[in-house]
């Protein structure tokens, strides 16, 4: 690669060579036209002594030796010249300059055969020689530029910007190894992108069609299943990635001590059922709070940036109270999201009467009961309607069927019951399905990020289409529990739009 010092050094050599050529030509003029210089009073004893010593070298004998040496040095200096940039320059023009200049340069000796005083002959000789010299210099510069442009095919300087990359396969029991190719000089070479510790978190960013799924996510799925990982896969365009995971499991199932079961959650194709509010996984009221916040933020993405506001926290508290009441009622027999939605549609008076029977949620529902008793119906409707209207969008037979069943639990890395779970979204129903899938992911992560579990891989394609409040803390803390996280986004600006600038910056900062 050329550096600034290399270019400056080459330029100095070129300038010195050209000055040496001009100096030889000047000494030649002084010797050949000495009588004219003497007549003009341009001679000196010291100059004569120096020039006479130089003449003894034999270079300045006759008319052709010195001129040929000066021309040779001029040609050498033009080899390294870039030449003047000119889109209109043509080879024909450059050759005309060179040919005419060469003719004048050597034909100038005819001046000595012209009649007239010696001073006139000397002036004609030197003038024609210098004109020829300048024409050759101009034409040579243009010709050098043309030749360099013809030889220089790398217009974008790609060859000089290449550098050696990792060509070794650095593999271990956890690693992700992506095969790649890179260019070094003019050759294409094979290389490896080695992610030897995937538990530190992986963020894949690329515009639509950049190859995130084909080049990165596909290899992660196949290699992690081949190495015995359990897996939770968010498949935005179901079933593109789910098929890869299923086929990989069929191929590598012998690598597991206990073969994991394969489950799919998809609201368009009713394959498996799973209750994200499984009472066995909800140990205290904070689990209900986290679940209610996740689903409300998923339904109302603009609330993410307004957390803490009165009319944001009120519906979250109301939903928390309903979830925890059903969790405590008959040991959670009806603790499902469909039952929560239907419970919330009840009239205020019987609903508040029922909710008051649970001591743990009295603090949460007291503001609502107080507003109802004081006949502040406008305030009460404003607090509760946000929750009712948002959750009403989830009222459909398909969603109710999937959310109310319990074919499996979300502890995918359970050593006794390992699982590979694929959850599918539908881009045409993103706002509705995304909120429910966010709830699945939130509950799953709480169960996965525990000690004593199997190594697991969490892959989220198009991560901004779902909401998870504590992804930054998951990446930061799940490393010790052997949880490898991969987030795929189209652009960091998209992540900031959906998660807010502060949380997006934290996520990108943690993964590096």
GROMACS .gro file of C-alpha atoms in nm:
model
  512
    1UNK     CA    1   0.000   0.000   0.000
    2UNK     CA    2   0.140   0.342  -0.097
    3UNK     CA    3   0.193   0.585   0.189
    4UNK     CA    4   0.230   0.963   0.177
    5UNK     CA    5   0.605   0.934   0.238
    6UNK     CA    6   0.646   0.697  -0.060
    7UNK     CA    7   0.466   0.939  -0.292
    8UNK     CA    8   0.670   1.237  -0.175
    9UNK     CA    9   0.996   1.045  -0.215
   10UNK     CA   10   0.906   0.942  -0.571
   11UNK     CA   11   0.813   1.301  -0.655
   12UNK     CA   12   1.150   1.426  -0.531
   13UNK     CA   13   1.336   1.170  -0.745
   14UNK     CA   14   1.134   1.271  -1.053
   15UNK     CA   15   1.199   1.642  -0.993
   16UNK     CA   16   1.571   1.579  -0.941
   17UNK     CA   17   1.597   1.378  -1.263
   18UNK     CA   18   1.425   1.652  -1.461
   19UNK     CA   19   1.643   1.923  -1.308
   20UNK     CA   20   1.952   1.718  -1.397
   21UNK     CA   21   1.826   1.697  -1.755
   22UNK     CA   22   1.778   2.073  -1.770
   23UNK     CA   23   2.121   2.132  -1.614
   24UNK     CA   24   2.294   1.914  -1.879
   25UNK     CA   25   2.108   2.100  -2.152
   26UNK     CA   26   2.211   2.437  -2.003
   27UNK     CA   27   2.579   2.333  -1.986
   28UNK     CA   28   2.552   2.212  -2.347
   29UNK     CA   29   2.416   2.551  -2.454
   30UNK     CA   30   2.701   2.729  -2.272
   31UNK     CA   31   2.967   2.521  -2.441
   32UNK     CA   32   2.820   2.515  -2.793
   33UNK     CA   33   2.720   2.883  -2.795
   34UNK     CA   34   3.013   3.012  -2.589
   35UNK     CA   35   3.105   3.285  -2.842
   36UNK     CA   36   2.750   3.422  -2.825
   37UNK     CA   37   2.750   3.422  -2.444
   38UNK     CA   38   3.090   3.592  -2.451
   39UNK     CA   39   2.953   3.858  -2.684
   40UNK     CA   40   2.657   3.913  -2.449
   41UNK     CA   41   2.891   3.945  -2.152
   42UNK     CA   42   2.743   3.638  -1.979
   43UNK     CA   43   3.069   3.454  -1.915
   44UNK     CA   44   3.283   3.439  -1.602
   45UNK     CA   45   3.621   3.290  -1.522
   46UNK     CA   46   3.483   3.072  -1.242
   47UNK     CA   47   3.201   2.945  -1.462
   48UNK     CA   48   3.442   2.872  -1.746
   49UNK     CA   49   3.669   2.674  -1.514
   50UNK     CA   50   3.377   2.462  -1.378
   51UNK     CA   51   3.227   2.399  -1.722
   52UNK     CA   52   3.566   2.311  -1.874
   53UNK     CA   53   3.618   2.047  -1.604
   54UNK     CA   54   3.277   1.903  -1.685
   55UNK     CA   55   3.357   1.901  -2.054
   56UNK     CA   56   3.653   1.671  -1.991
   57UNK     CA   57   3.405   1.389  -1.905
   58UNK     CA   58   3.337   1.348  -2.278
   59UNK     CA   59   2.961   1.386  -2.233
   60UNK     CA   60   2.960   1.725  -2.399
   61UNK     CA   61   3.172   1.631  -2.703
   62UNK     CA   62   2.984   1.717  -3.022
   63UNK     CA   63   2.618   1.817  -3.052
   64UNK     CA   64   2.442   1.485  -2.986
   65UNK     CA   65   2.589   1.336  -2.667
   66UNK     CA   66   2.464   1.597  -2.420
   67UNK     CA   67   2.127   1.640  -2.597
   68UNK     CA   68   2.071   1.263  -2.598
   69UNK     CA   69   2.160   1.241  -2.225
   70UNK     CA   70   1.920   1.528  -2.143
   71UNK     CA   71   1.645   1.360  -2.348
   72UNK     CA   72   1.706   1.025  -2.175
   73UNK     CA   73   1.676   1.183  -1.830
   74UNK     CA   74   1.357   1.360  -1.943
   75UNK     CA   75   1.205   1.028  -2.052
   76UNK     CA   76   1.302   0.868  -1.719
   77UNK     CA   77   1.137   1.153  -1.527
   78UNK     CA   78   0.817   1.109  -1.727
   79UNK     CA   79   0.784   0.740  -1.638
   80UNK     CA   80   0.675   0.814  -1.281
   81UNK     CA   81   0.464   1.119  -1.365
   82UNK     CA   82   0.085   1.099  -1.316
   83UNK     CA   83   0.019   1.362  -1.579
   84UNK     CA   84  -0.252   1.622  -1.592
   85UNK     CA   85  -0.613   1.501  -1.554
   86UNK     CA   86  -0.804   1.577  -1.872
   87UNK     CA   87  -1.112   1.391  -1.994
   88UNK     CA   88  -1.056   1.517  -2.351
   89UNK     CA   89  -0.695   1.404  -2.386
   90UNK     CA   90  -0.629   1.167  -2.677
   91UNK     CA   91  -0.332   0.954  -2.779
   92UNK     CA   92  -0.317   1.136  -3.113
   93UNK     CA   93  -0.268   1.473  -2.944
   94UNK     CA   94   0.005   1.339  -2.718
   95UNK     CA   95   0.190   1.182  -3.010
   96UNK     CA   96   0.174   1.506  -3.209
   97UNK     CA   97   0.334   1.695  -2.920
   98UNK     CA   98   0.608   1.431  -2.884
   99UNK     CA   99   0.684   1.401  -3.258
  100UNK     CA  100   0.692   1.775  -3.325
  101UNK     CA  101   0.900   1.834  -3.011
  102UNK     CA  102   1.150   1.562  -3.105
  103UNK     CA  103   1.184   1.702  -3.456
  104UNK     CA  104   1.252   2.055  -3.330
  105UNK     CA  105   1.482   1.926  -3.058
  106UNK     CA  106   1.718   1.752  -3.301
  107UNK     CA  107   1.661   1.968  -3.610
  108UNK     CA  108   1.767   2.279  -3.420
  109UNK     CA  109   2.130   2.202  -3.521
  110UNK     CA  110   2.039   2.330  -3.869
  111UNK     CA  111   2.040   2.679  -3.718
  112UNK     CA  112   2.419   2.679  -3.736
  113UNK     CA  113   2.403   2.656  -4.118
  114UNK     CA  114   2.184   2.962  -4.153
  115UNK     CA  115   2.347   3.286  -4.270
  116UNK     CA  116   2.371   3.562  -4.014
  117UNK     CA  117   2.561   3.665  -3.703
  118UNK     CA  118   2.664   3.403  -3.448
  119UNK     CA  119   2.440   3.552  -3.180
  120UNK     CA  120   2.135   3.501  -3.403
  121UNK     CA  121   2.234   3.140  -3.477
  122UNK     CA  122   2.286   3.075  -3.104
  123UNK     CA  123   1.947   3.222  -3.013
  124UNK     CA  124   1.773   3.021  -3.289
  125UNK     CA  125   1.946   2.701  -3.178
  126UNK     CA  126   1.865   2.743  -2.811
  127UNK     CA  127   1.509   2.863  -2.881
  128UNK     CA  128   1.419   2.572  -3.111
  129UNK     CA  129   1.581   2.321  -2.873
  130UNK     CA  130   1.389   2.457  -2.573
  131UNK     CA  131   1.058   2.463  -2.766
  132UNK     CA  132   1.116   2.102  -2.867
  133UNK     CA  133   1.207   2.013  -2.510
  134UNK     CA  134   0.886   2.170  -2.374
  135UNK     CA  135   0.670   2.001  -2.639
  136UNK     CA  136   0.822   1.662  -2.554
  137UNK     CA  137   0.769   1.732  -2.184
  138UNK     CA  138   0.402   1.820  -2.244
  139UNK     CA  139   0.334   1.529  -2.479
  140UNK     CA  140   0.523   1.286  -2.258
  141UNK     CA  141   0.315   1.391  -1.957
  142UNK     CA  142  -0.009   1.334  -2.149
  143UNK     CA  143   0.113   1.002  -2.285
  144UNK     CA  144   0.219   0.888  -1.936
  145UNK     CA  145  -0.128   0.972  -1.806
  146UNK     CA  146  -0.298   0.778  -2.085
  147UNK     CA  147  -0.077   0.470  -2.036
  148UNK     CA  148  -0.132   0.475  -1.660
  149UNK     CA  149  -0.511   0.499  -1.703
  150UNK     CA  150  -0.505   0.206  -1.946
  151UNK     CA  151  -0.299  -0.010  -1.712
  152UNK     CA  152  -0.484   0.095  -1.396
  153UNK     CA  153  -0.809  -0.106  -1.410
  154UNK     CA  154  -0.877  -0.084  -1.033
  155UNK     CA  155  -1.055   0.251  -1.044
  156UNK     CA  156  -1.194   0.213  -0.691
  157UNK     CA  157  -0.857   0.121  -0.538
  158UNK     CA  158  -0.995  -0.211  -0.415
  159UNK     CA  159  -0.662  -0.393  -0.440
  160UNK     CA  160  -0.483  -0.149  -0.210
  161UNK     CA  161  -0.768  -0.166   0.043
  162UNK     CA  162  -0.757  -0.544   0.085
  163UNK     CA  163  -0.589  -0.700   0.387
  164UNK     CA  164  -0.521  -1.055   0.518
  165UNK     CA  165  -0.807  -1.211   0.714
  166UNK     CA  166  -0.850  -1.515   0.935
  167UNK     CA  167  -0.822  -1.833   0.728
  168UNK     CA  168  -0.805  -2.079   1.019
  169UNK     CA  169  -1.109  -2.267   1.146
  170UNK     CA  170  -1.119  -2.197   1.522
  171UNK     CA  171  -1.386  -2.434   1.647
  172UNK     CA  172  -1.497  -2.546   1.992
  173UNK     CA  173  -1.809  -2.703   2.144
  174UNK     CA  174  -1.991  -2.368   2.155
  175UNK     CA  175  -1.854  -2.177   1.855
  176UNK     CA  176  -2.021  -2.043   1.543
  177UNK     CA  177  -1.802  -2.066   1.231
  178UNK     CA  178  -1.918  -1.880   0.922
  179UNK     CA  179  -1.746  -1.974   0.592
  180UNK     CA  180  -1.656  -1.671   0.384
  181UNK     CA  181  -1.446  -1.549   0.094
  182UNK     CA  182  -1.235  -1.237   0.073
  183UNK     CA  183  -1.012  -1.069  -0.180
  184UNK     CA  184  -0.642  -1.019  -0.117
  185UNK     CA  185  -0.476  -0.833  -0.401
  186UNK     CA  186  -0.612  -0.991  -0.719
  187UNK     CA  187  -0.695  -1.330  -0.568
  188UNK     CA  188  -1.005  -1.457  -0.391
  189UNK     CA  189  -0.926  -1.663  -0.081
  190UNK     CA  190  -1.133  -1.873   0.161
  191UNK     CA  191  -1.169  -1.749   0.518
  192UNK     CA  192  -1.362  -1.812   0.840
  193UNK     CA  193  -1.551  -1.576   1.066
  194UNK     CA  194  -1.503  -1.749   1.401
  195UNK     CA  195  -1.736  -1.658   1.688
  196UNK     CA  196  -1.575  -1.868   1.957
  197UNK     CA  197  -1.792  -1.739   2.244
  198UNK     CA  198  -2.151  -1.682   2.125
  199UNK     CA  199  -2.270  -1.633   2.484
  200UNK     CA  200  -2.142  -1.274   2.469
  201UNK     CA  201  -2.431  -1.186   2.236
  202UNK     CA  202  -2.451  -1.139   1.861
  203UNK     CA  203  -2.617  -0.853   1.673
  204UNK     CA  204  -2.665  -0.899   1.297
  205UNK     CA  205  -2.747  -0.582   1.103
  206UNK     CA  206  -2.817  -0.565   0.731
  207UNK     CA  207  -3.059  -0.404   0.489
  208UNK     CA  208  -3.336  -0.615   0.330
  209UNK     CA  209  -3.177  -0.871   0.099
  210UNK     CA  210  -2.830  -0.834   0.251
  211UNK     CA  211  -2.821  -1.203   0.345
  212UNK     CA  212  -2.870  -1.199   0.723
  213UNK     CA  213  -3.076  -1.518   0.721
  214UNK     CA  214  -2.879  -1.699   0.449
  215UNK     CA  215  -2.525  -1.621   0.560
  216UNK     CA  216  -2.554  -1.586   0.938
  217UNK     CA  217  -2.877  -1.714   1.095
  218UNK     CA  218  -2.894  -2.030   0.885
  219UNK     CA  219  -2.546  -2.136   0.996
  220UNK     CA  220  -2.618  -2.050   1.360
  221UNK     CA  221  -2.928  -2.270   1.359
  222UNK     CA  222  -2.757  -2.564   1.193
  223UNK     CA  223  -2.433  -2.548   1.392
  224UNK     CA  224  -2.599  -2.496   1.730
  225UNK     CA  225  -2.833  -2.790   1.679
  226UNK     CA  226  -2.538  -2.998   1.558
  227UNK     CA  227  -2.357  -2.912   1.884
  228UNK     CA  228  -2.648  -3.009   2.107
  229UNK     CA  229  -2.803  -2.671   2.188
  230UNK     CA  230  -3.164  -2.632   2.290
  231UNK     CA  231  -3.325  -2.348   2.096
  232UNK     CA  232  -3.592  -2.081   2.091
  233UNK     CA  233  -3.640  -1.938   1.742
  234UNK     CA  234  -3.846  -1.632   1.652
  235UNK     CA  235  -3.931  -1.686   1.285
  236UNK     CA  236  -4.070  -1.358   1.151
  237UNK     CA  237  -4.156  -1.501   0.809
  238UNK     CA  238  -4.277  -1.842   0.921
  239UNK     CA  239  -4.172  -2.107   0.821
  240UNK     CA  240  -3.846  -2.010   0.648
  241UNK     CA  241  -3.620  -2.061   0.950
  242UNK     CA  242  -3.839  -2.322   1.119
  243UNK     CA  243  -3.783  -2.565   0.832
  244UNK     CA  244  -3.406  -2.523   0.867
  245UNK     CA  245  -3.428  -2.596   1.240
  246UNK     CA  246  -3.651  -2.900   1.191
  247UNK     CA  247  -3.430  -3.051   0.920
  248UNK     CA  248  -3.120  -2.985   1.131
  249UNK     CA  249  -3.280  -3.169   1.424
  250UNK     CA  250  -3.360  -3.467   1.201
  251UNK     CA  251  -2.997  -3.472   1.087
  252UNK     CA  252  -2.820  -3.423   1.422
  253UNK     CA  253  -3.062  -3.569   1.680
  254UNK     CA  254  -2.803  -3.835   1.771
  255UNK     CA  255  -2.578  -3.560   1.913
  256UNK     CA  256  -2.817  -3.512   2.209
  257UNK     CA  257  -2.821  -3.720   2.526
  258UNK     CA  258  -3.197  -3.662   2.542
  259UNK     CA  259  -3.347  -3.585   2.203
  260UNK     CA  260  -3.530  -3.250   2.227
  261UNK     CA  261  -3.894  -3.223   2.129
  262UNK     CA  262  -3.982  -2.988   1.847
  263UNK     CA  263  -4.272  -2.743   1.894
  264UNK     CA  264  -4.417  -2.467   1.676
  265UNK     CA  265  -4.643  -2.183   1.782
  266UNK     CA  266  -4.824  -2.033   1.489
  267UNK     CA  267  -5.163  -1.864   1.506
  268UNK     CA  268  -5.240  -1.923   1.137
  269UNK     CA  269  -5.163  -2.298   1.149
  270UNK     CA  270  -5.284  -2.448   1.476
  271UNK     CA  271  -4.997  -2.686   1.549
  272UNK     CA  272  -4.921  -2.668   1.922
  273UNK     CA  273  -5.070  -2.487   2.220
  274UNK     CA  274  -4.886  -2.313   2.500
  275UNK     CA  275  -5.005  -2.097   2.790
  276UNK     CA  276  -4.757  -1.810   2.846
  277UNK     CA  277  -4.926  -1.737   3.181
  278UNK     CA  278  -4.871  -2.089   3.307
  279UNK     CA  279  -4.942  -2.068   3.683
  280UNK     CA  280  -4.653  -2.301   3.764
  281UNK     CA  281  -4.406  -2.050   3.619
  282UNK     CA  282  -4.560  -1.745   3.792
  283UNK     CA  283  -4.411  -1.750   4.139
  284UNK     CA  284  -4.510  -1.404   4.264
  285UNK     CA  285  -4.693  -1.090   4.157
  286UNK     CA  286  -4.383  -0.942   3.992
  287UNK     CA  287  -4.416  -1.210   3.723
  288UNK     CA  288  -4.769  -1.087   3.656
  289UNK     CA  289  -4.645  -0.728   3.644
  290UNK     CA  290  -4.375  -0.815   3.392
  291UNK     CA  291  -4.621  -1.010   3.177
  292UNK     CA  292  -4.878  -0.729   3.176
  293UNK     CA  293  -4.613  -0.467   3.092
  294UNK     CA  294  -4.480  -0.679   2.805
  295UNK     CA  295  -4.817  -0.735   2.642
  296UNK     CA  296  -4.934  -0.374   2.682
  297UNK     CA  297  -4.607  -0.239   2.539
  298UNK     CA  298  -4.635  -0.487   2.254
  299UNK     CA  299  -4.988  -0.369   2.173
  300UNK     CA  300  -4.900   0.001   2.212
  301UNK     CA  301  -4.544   0.049   2.087
  302UNK     CA  302  -4.558   0.426   2.142
  303UNK     CA  303  -4.589   0.358   2.518
  304UNK     CA  304  -4.230   0.234   2.531
  305UNK     CA  305  -4.107   0.592   2.538
  306UNK     CA  306  -4.379   0.701   2.787
  307UNK     CA  307  -4.319   0.451   3.067
  308UNK     CA  308  -4.403   0.611   3.401
  309UNK     CA  309  -4.693   0.823   3.271
  310UNK     CA  310  -5.022   0.795   3.463
  311UNK     CA  311  -5.231   0.672   3.170
  312UNK     CA  312  -4.960   0.418   3.077
  313UNK     CA  313  -4.904   0.267   3.421
  314UNK     CA  314  -5.276   0.256   3.514
  315UNK     CA  315  -5.384  -0.002   3.251
  316UNK     CA  316  -5.068  -0.206   3.326
  317UNK     CA  317  -5.161  -0.218   3.696
  318UNK     CA  318  -5.519  -0.312   3.614
  319UNK     CA  319  -5.406  -0.594   3.387
  320UNK     CA  320  -5.160  -0.711   3.654
  321UNK     CA  321  -5.442  -0.731   3.908
  322UNK     CA  322  -5.656  -0.941   3.672
  323UNK     CA  323  -5.371  -1.180   3.591
  324UNK     CA  324  -5.273  -1.232   3.954
  325UNK     CA  325  -5.635  -1.281   4.065
  326UNK     CA  326  -5.674  -1.566   3.814
  327UNK     CA  327  -5.337  -1.705   3.923
  328UNK     CA  328  -5.460  -1.731   4.282
  329UNK     CA  329  -5.814  -1.842   4.200
  330UNK     CA  330  -5.845  -2.223   4.226
  331UNK     CA  331  -5.464  -2.253   4.205
  332UNK     CA  332  -5.449  -2.092   3.860
  333UNK     CA  333  -5.697  -2.316   3.687
  334UNK     CA  334  -5.817  -2.027   3.467
  335UNK     CA  335  -5.487  -1.835   3.451
  336UNK     CA  336  -5.468  -1.787   3.074
  337UNK     CA  337  -5.466  -1.475   2.861
  338UNK     CA  338  -5.808  -1.548   2.704
  339UNK     CA  339  -5.962  -1.574   3.054
  340UNK     CA  340  -5.793  -1.246   3.151
  341UNK     CA  341  -5.936  -1.071   2.844
  342UNK     CA  342  -6.288  -1.196   2.916
  343UNK     CA  343  -6.262  -1.109   3.287
  344UNK     CA  344  -6.171  -0.750   3.203
  345UNK     CA  345  -6.487  -0.708   2.996
  346UNK     CA  346  -6.707  -0.752   3.305
  347UNK     CA  347  -6.903  -0.464   3.457
  348UNK     CA  348  -6.713  -0.255   3.709
  349UNK     CA  349  -6.919  -0.332   4.018
  350UNK     CA  350  -6.901  -0.716   4.013
  351UNK     CA  351  -6.544  -0.703   3.878
  352UNK     CA  352  -6.414  -0.482   4.160
  353UNK     CA  353  -6.605  -0.688   4.415
  354UNK     CA  354  -6.430  -1.003   4.295
  355UNK     CA  355  -6.084  -0.846   4.269
  356UNK     CA  356  -6.108  -0.710   4.626
  357UNK     CA  357  -6.115  -1.061   4.761
  358UNK     CA  358  -5.745  -1.102   4.675
  359UNK     CA  359  -5.534  -0.927   4.937
  360UNK     CA  360  -5.220  -0.904   4.722
  361UNK     CA  361  -5.380  -0.687   4.455
  362UNK     CA  362  -5.576  -0.447   4.675
  363UNK     CA  363  -5.299  -0.190   4.642
  364UNK     CA  364  -5.323  -0.211   4.264
  365UNK     CA  365  -5.702  -0.179   4.233
  366UNK     CA  366  -5.765   0.078   4.509
  367UNK     CA  367  -5.724   0.378   4.272
  368UNK     CA  368  -5.981   0.226   4.036
  369UNK     CA  369  -6.228   0.145   4.314
  370UNK     CA  370  -6.183   0.494   4.457
  371UNK     CA  371  -6.256   0.654   4.120
  372UNK     CA  372  -6.564   0.434   4.081
  373UNK     CA  373  -6.698   0.514   4.428
  374UNK     CA  374  -6.642   0.887   4.375
  375UNK     CA  375  -6.825   0.869   4.043
  376UNK     CA  376  -6.515   0.980   3.849
  377UNK     CA  377  -6.624   0.773   3.553
  378UNK     CA  378  -6.434   0.975   3.293
  379UNK     CA  379  -6.107   0.914   3.477
  380UNK     CA  380  -6.191   0.548   3.532
  381UNK     CA  381  -6.273   0.491   3.168
  382UNK     CA  382  -5.950   0.659   3.066
  383UNK     CA  383  -5.752   0.431   3.295
  384UNK     CA  384  -5.917   0.101   3.203
  385UNK     CA  385  -6.026   0.157   2.842
  386UNK     CA  386  -5.665   0.155   2.718
  387UNK     CA  387  -5.624  -0.198   2.850
  388UNK     CA  388  -5.965  -0.315   2.730
  389UNK     CA  389  -5.937  -0.174   2.377
  390UNK     CA  390  -5.585  -0.306   2.325
  391UNK     CA  391  -5.658  -0.656   2.451
  392UNK     CA  392  -5.985  -0.670   2.258
  393UNK     CA  393  -5.775  -0.698   1.940
  394UNK     CA  394  -5.659  -1.037   2.065
  395UNK     CA  395  -6.012  -1.173   2.084
  396UNK     CA  396  -6.014  -1.440   1.813
  397UNK     CA  397  -6.076  -1.817   1.816
  398UNK     CA  398  -5.727  -1.899   1.684
  399UNK     CA  399  -5.549  -1.694   1.950
  400UNK     CA  400  -5.776  -1.821   2.228
  401UNK     CA  401  -5.715  -2.182   2.121
  402UNK     CA  402  -5.336  -2.155   2.117
  403UNK     CA  403  -5.307  -1.942   2.433
  404UNK     CA  404  -5.534  -2.155   2.649
  405UNK     CA  405  -5.363  -2.492   2.592
  406UNK     CA  406  -5.058  -2.640   2.755
  407UNK     CA  407  -4.887  -2.888   2.521
  408UNK     CA  408  -4.546  -2.781   2.654
  409UNK     CA  409  -4.377  -2.535   2.887
  410UNK     CA  410  -4.135  -2.259   2.789
  411UNK     CA  411  -3.832  -2.385   2.982
  412UNK     CA  412  -3.660  -2.491   2.659
  413UNK     CA  413  -3.328  -2.574   2.827
  414UNK     CA  414  -3.474  -2.802   3.093
  415UNK     CA  415  -3.223  -3.092   3.128
  416UNK     CA  416  -3.506  -3.342   3.166
  417UNK     CA  417  -3.724  -3.207   2.883
  418UNK     CA  418  -3.508  -3.022   2.626
  419UNK     CA  419  -3.697  -2.847   2.350
  420UNK     CA  420  -3.659  -2.663   2.023
  421UNK     CA  421  -3.940  -2.408   2.005
  422UNK     CA  422  -4.020  -2.204   1.694
  423UNK     CA  423  -4.267  -1.917   1.716
  424UNK     CA  424  -4.394  -1.782   1.387
  425UNK     CA  425  -4.519  -1.434   1.307
  426UNK     CA  426  -4.715  -1.301   1.013
  427UNK     CA  427  -4.601  -0.968   0.860
  428UNK     CA  428  -4.964  -0.892   0.766
  429UNK     CA  429  -5.082  -0.930   1.128
  430UNK     CA  430  -4.772  -0.792   1.293
  431UNK     CA  431  -4.932  -0.560   1.549
  432UNK     CA  432  -5.157  -0.828   1.699
  433UNK     CA  433  -4.934  -1.133   1.679
  434UNK     CA  434  -4.622  -0.940   1.780
  435UNK     CA  435  -4.770  -0.849   2.120
  436UNK     CA  436  -4.861  -1.209   2.205
  437UNK     CA  437  -4.526  -1.342   2.086
  438UNK     CA  438  -4.354  -1.077   2.298
  439UNK     CA  439  -4.531  -1.228   2.599
  440UNK     CA  440  -4.408  -1.576   2.505
  441UNK     CA  441  -4.052  -1.447   2.473
  442UNK     CA  442  -4.063  -1.256   2.801
  443UNK     CA  443  -4.187  -1.560   2.995
  444UNK     CA  444  -3.946  -1.794   2.815
  445UNK     CA  445  -3.640  -1.583   2.895
  446UNK     CA  446  -3.727  -1.574   3.264
  447UNK     CA  447  -3.733  -1.954   3.267
  448UNK     CA  448  -3.424  -2.004   3.051
  449UNK     CA  449  -3.187  -1.765   3.228
  450UNK     CA  450  -3.126  -1.986   3.530
  451UNK     CA  451  -2.834  -2.190   3.657
  452UNK     CA  452  -2.808  -2.564   3.611
  453UNK     CA  453  -2.979  -2.572   3.271
  454UNK     CA  454  -2.859  -2.691   2.931
  455UNK     CA  455  -2.685  -2.462   2.686
  456UNK     CA  456  -2.942  -2.279   2.479
  457UNK     CA  457  -2.960  -2.060   2.172
  458UNK     CA  458  -3.211  -1.773   2.143
  459UNK     CA  459  -3.247  -1.644   1.786
  460UNK     CA  460  -3.465  -1.345   1.702
  461UNK     CA  461  -3.509  -1.262   1.336
  462UNK     CA  462  -3.636  -0.905   1.281
  463UNK     CA  463  -3.602  -0.834   1.652
  464UNK     CA  464  -3.765  -0.483   1.648
  465UNK     CA  465  -4.101  -0.640   1.551
  466UNK     CA  466  -4.138  -0.774   1.907
  467UNK     CA  467  -4.098  -0.609   2.246
  468UNK     CA  468  -3.883  -0.735   2.530
  469UNK     CA  469  -3.799  -0.491   2.806
  470UNK     CA  470  -3.480  -0.640   2.948
  471UNK     CA  471  -3.289  -0.768   2.647
  472UNK     CA  472  -2.980  -0.570   2.750
  473UNK     CA  473  -2.969  -0.732   3.094
  474UNK     CA  474  -3.026  -1.075   2.938
  475UNK     CA  475  -2.723  -1.038   2.711
  476UNK     CA  476  -2.516  -0.904   3.000
  477UNK     CA  477  -2.608  -1.173   3.255
  478UNK     CA  478  -2.701  -1.487   3.058
  479UNK     CA  479  -2.342  -1.564   2.957
  480UNK     CA  480  -2.275  -1.755   3.279
  481UNK     CA  481  -2.589  -1.964   3.219
  482UNK     CA  482  -2.473  -2.061   2.867
  483UNK     CA  483  -2.747  -1.868   2.687
  484UNK     CA  484  -2.637  -1.755   2.339
  485UNK     CA  485  -2.843  -1.465   2.203
  486UNK     CA  486  -2.863  -1.357   1.839
  487UNK     CA  487  -3.058  -1.046   1.735
  488UNK     CA  488  -3.116  -0.964   1.368
  489UNK     CA  489  -3.212  -0.608   1.271
  490UNK     CA  490  -3.229  -0.422   0.943
  491UNK     CA  491  -3.087  -0.099   1.075
  492UNK     CA  492  -2.988   0.056   1.408
  493UNK     CA  493  -3.230   0.341   1.336
  494UNK     CA  494  -3.511   0.086   1.326
  495UNK     CA  495  -3.406  -0.042   1.669
  496UNK     CA  496  -3.407   0.313   1.806
  497UNK     CA  497  -3.751   0.382   1.661
  498UNK     CA  498  -3.912   0.079   1.824
  499UNK     CA  499  -3.717   0.061   2.150
  500UNK     CA  500  -3.618   0.421   2.211
  501UNK     CA  501  -3.272   0.568   2.168
  502UNK     CA  502  -3.148   0.492   2.521
  503UNK     CA  503  -3.231   0.120   2.524
  504UNK     CA  504  -3.118   0.075   2.163
  505UNK     CA  505  -2.781   0.232   2.245
  506UNK     CA  506  -2.741   0.003   2.547
  507UNK     CA  507  -2.814  -0.310   2.337
  508UNK     CA  508  -2.572  -0.213   2.060
  509UNK     CA  509  -2.310  -0.113   2.317
  510UNK     CA  510  -2.324  -0.444   2.506
  511UNK     CA  511  -2.283  -0.660   2.197
  512UNK     CA  512  -2.000  -0.434   2.080
   0.00000   0.00000   0.00000
